[in-house]
Amino acid sequence: MISSSAADLQRRLDDLLDHLPAGVVVHDVDGRILHANRLACELIGRSLEQLRGSKASGGVWYLVGADGSPLPEREFPVNAVIRSGCKLTQLVLGVSNGEPDGLRWVICNAYPEFDDGGRLCRVVVCFTDCTALKQAEQDLQKSEERMRLVLQGSTDAPWDYDLVKNEVYYSERWGGMLGYQPGELHYDNGLWLALMHPEDKPRLTAYWSDLLAGRGETYSVEWRLRHRDGHYVPVLSRGFVTRDADGSALRVSGTNTDLTERKLTEQRIYELANFDHLTGLPNRRLLIEELDKALARSQRSGRHGAVVFLDLDNFKLLNDTMGHDFGDMLLRQVAGRLQHTLRHCDQLARLGGDEFVAVLEDLGDDVHEAVTEAQHVLEKLQSALGQPYYLDERLFLSTPSMGVALFDGVVTDIESLLKQADLAMYRAKSEGRNTARFFDPGMQAEAEQQAALERALREGVAEHQFVLFCQPQFCSEGRLVGAEVLVRWRRPGGELLGPDEFIGLAESSGLIVPLGQYVLEESCRALARWRGDRTLGELELAVNISAHQLRSADFAATLTDILRYTGAPAAKLCLELTESVFAENAADVIGDMRVLCDQGVHFSLDDFGTGYSSLSYLRRLPLTALKIDRSFVHDVHLDPDAAPVVEAIIALARKLKLDIVAEGVEHEAQRSFLVAGGCGTLQGYLLGRPMPIWEFEQVYSSAGIGHA
């Protein structure tokens, strides 16, 4: 039996163990627990009675290694000491009591005890709670990991300069940004200055001195560093200045960001904003800036300059008939020739479409000298642009029309100057094209008159000032078979204008769409009136349709509605269109044509033989007739070269099972030739002049349904 003093000593020892700031577990040589103090029981989550006699195993202990992975039983501290007979010290383990948040971290020490014979008799395991330290370590690791990932995912290169110790730290990325491998650079506090672009050094050294002497805590500055291959890398350096209580700089820490991509993007944005993407020439925006500078230089020097507005003749025809790809090829070649021909001191820009502007400087001290020098430049431009072009191995000829406005240093409004050159260019076009004209004040008055005409045209469309005329069409036997609708503009004063005086303006102003719809509505109302007349009711009424109308998304639906609410027979309506309508969105246009054909509407191809690409569309188009252009009919009885063309068109139409209509028949010889050649329908002054629709109805109606 244990004496009372021994028992008392044991109690005192147990009490001492319970008050230790560490857990203590005593194991037998077979690993069974002999004793555990209070803190050990709390950490393990078991009572002394539950622990005593149990072995250190997964059923009692839940241990994890320092990395958080479960610890195998053979590596438990007591088992490791029993196996090796050696002590373990400063082992960091996690002890869990089985609860989700019950993991505690401890620093573990395990000691073997030996008897007098040197045999292992007990193992004492002690552990001190270090959860707070472990948590701090984990937080630090997470912070470092976040920083590592942030830096890894960015292009920034950290650096740090301790001004007190004169020690500098450059990250590997600092040198990598400049193309250097680790170890290639000798990092010291003068490296950044040695690699700096010479042009940046004065500015940066002054900035650095001001930064250190000042009170600011943050900085941001751009500069350039020399790359390993010799070029310079633009960088943005940003960071923080640490200062003492007196404001003196102690250290500067920051990052360098490679701005190469940003600078390229900025350059790209600048180019998109200021240059034409097709030709690479300056656009209108940059032209205005450069022209403003040219005017300022002219004002200082007193020497004359000129603005040349250049437009390609018949470019729209190329675009409409051969497609925009060919148009783009021509524009690129024109731009190249202009750049090659102009002087180095001249400015060149593309405004859009086929419009180019050249700014000629330093032409002379007086107007006469300036005009002479400008004429020399214009002649060179005309010669260069008049040479043949090869577009996708096809030969194409193009000529320029040019307008010139002089400036002499007097304060001039830029927009007015461009407008003057534009007006002069249009004068060149109206006077035969492929030429140049200098601006004079009379052109301005003419332009104002044209603007007034457009305003009047807009009012005329809104107020239905347009009246319909009809020109009869006859078959080869002389019987009336149809009519073509022609539109006239009756001005408020009673003046009657023909289509040549306003259709072009209607096209350019966009008014052709509402005007064309009005003509369609009135034509369908006429067809509805004619239904009850045995003569007029048999006629087919031809109505010209513009490219703008047919390309509009709702054209088919609009015409369907007109046919419905007017009651016009669709089978008596023939829409005449030109080849240019198929230059854009041909598939959509043909689709709309087929929709209308299903309702009975007919289609005729007008001015056949004057375009480039008609043959490629003929088999695809739902046509019922071809209309021979009046230019072929005019010379058919006089020019031996014209007759074969007409004969070929008639033969082609027969092959495709299409009717033939010839317009512009003014002489009996023309009519005889066409009838003999097999032309089915004729139209022209020889057979009948255009007349108001009410008169047409009065003349040809069998029921007298005319308006008179």
C-alpha angles and dihedrals in degrees: 000000000000113000120242090249091052091047090048090050090049091052091050091049091049090048089050091050091050091056096048114112088232135067115249125193122180117205132194119233090266091055097256116142114250099175142352128189126231097266091049091053090050094049093047093042095231134106122245090251090054092048101042110098095010124116127238098261140130090273092065106020125052104191131171130188125245089269091055097253120131113268116233114238093243088060094052106123095246092048092047091052093045089050097045104024088223130115125250121216138189094003112164112216139164117233118199128191092201096262119121092245097027099103113124125182120225141180104231130204122180124192131189119223120208131199125231089277092056094251121139109255106162142006120215116203118194126184133182122205110248098162093126092051091047091049090051089049091049092048089051091049091049091049091049090046091051090049091047092050092046092051092041091052094048135061093231120126113208122216136170133200119197102202094189096054093029089231122144130196123201120185119227088249089061089067094033089059086062096046098260125137119226110283096021095100127063102224115215137137092270097052096091091052093046092054095043120114109260091233091056098049100083092048095044097045089051090047092049092050092049091047095053094042094047133074101243120123100199133046140184126186138158125223142143131257126197115252121221090254092052105259121111125250117213110227136184112217115200131168153113134286116216112211135184126236091280093052096252114147113251102173141350120217127181151124135257117223121200106235096187095108092042092050090049090049091049089050090049091050090049091051092048090050097045109025136063109247094212101051102016090234123134113274130224093279095056091040090059090052094048093043090052089054091046091053090050091051090048090051092052096045099035090224124134127247137177142220113220117200109199127191128178116239116240093357092140090057090055091048094046097046105032100028137247094285090067090044091054092049090053093048092052092050092047090051091051093050092048092051091049094048103043122084120259091248093055125096123225130192140166114227095189139284108022095330120118130175127204123192112208117197136189095025097151149302096266137034096255093053091045093051091049093050092045090051090056091053092046092052091052091049092049091049094047095047093044093064116103120273125215111215112184089334092311120120114236132175124208134172133196132234111206135193123195131202118184125216126194109188095277112128104276132181108240096216091050091051092051090046091052092051089047092052091049089051091053089050088055090052093048091050096058107294126245090076143088132241132191118226120258128178092253089070090060091056090049091051091051089051090052091050090051089051090053091052090050091048090053090052090045092056091047093048097041095241090158123101130198124240125188130210114199124236122209134196121238090268091057098254119140108250105160151335139232120230115231123184128222130187115228106200119213090257091057096259112145116214125197123226093260088068099054114010093082090051091047090053095049094044096046092242090117090085098060090036091051092049090052090051090049092050093050092045091052091048088054091051089050090052091049096055093090096049117089092214105035091037090065095052126104113222116213118208124186115234122200124223089245091058098046093046093053111109095234100042096110093046092046093052091046089055092048091052090049100049095039094046092226117161106248092209090065094054119091119185115209116208137170129233092253092077089072096056091089130037091354093169092055092047092050089048091055090047091055092049090055093043088057087060091051102262115144128217130210127189108230127209091015115192098031098089136071107236109031095117092057091058103037096088092047098047123089093229130157099187148018120218116212111224116247091237089071094042092050095065101028093106094041110033116061089203093058097056097065090052092054091045090052092050091050091048091049092050091051091050090053092043092242128145118244124226120186118199130194096043103165105150134053090233090059092048092048093050093049095046091047089049093054102260107159103198131034134191132179148098091290090065103030139335124231112272136178110282093242089055091047090054091048094049099044104027118108091200100044095239094153123126094247 
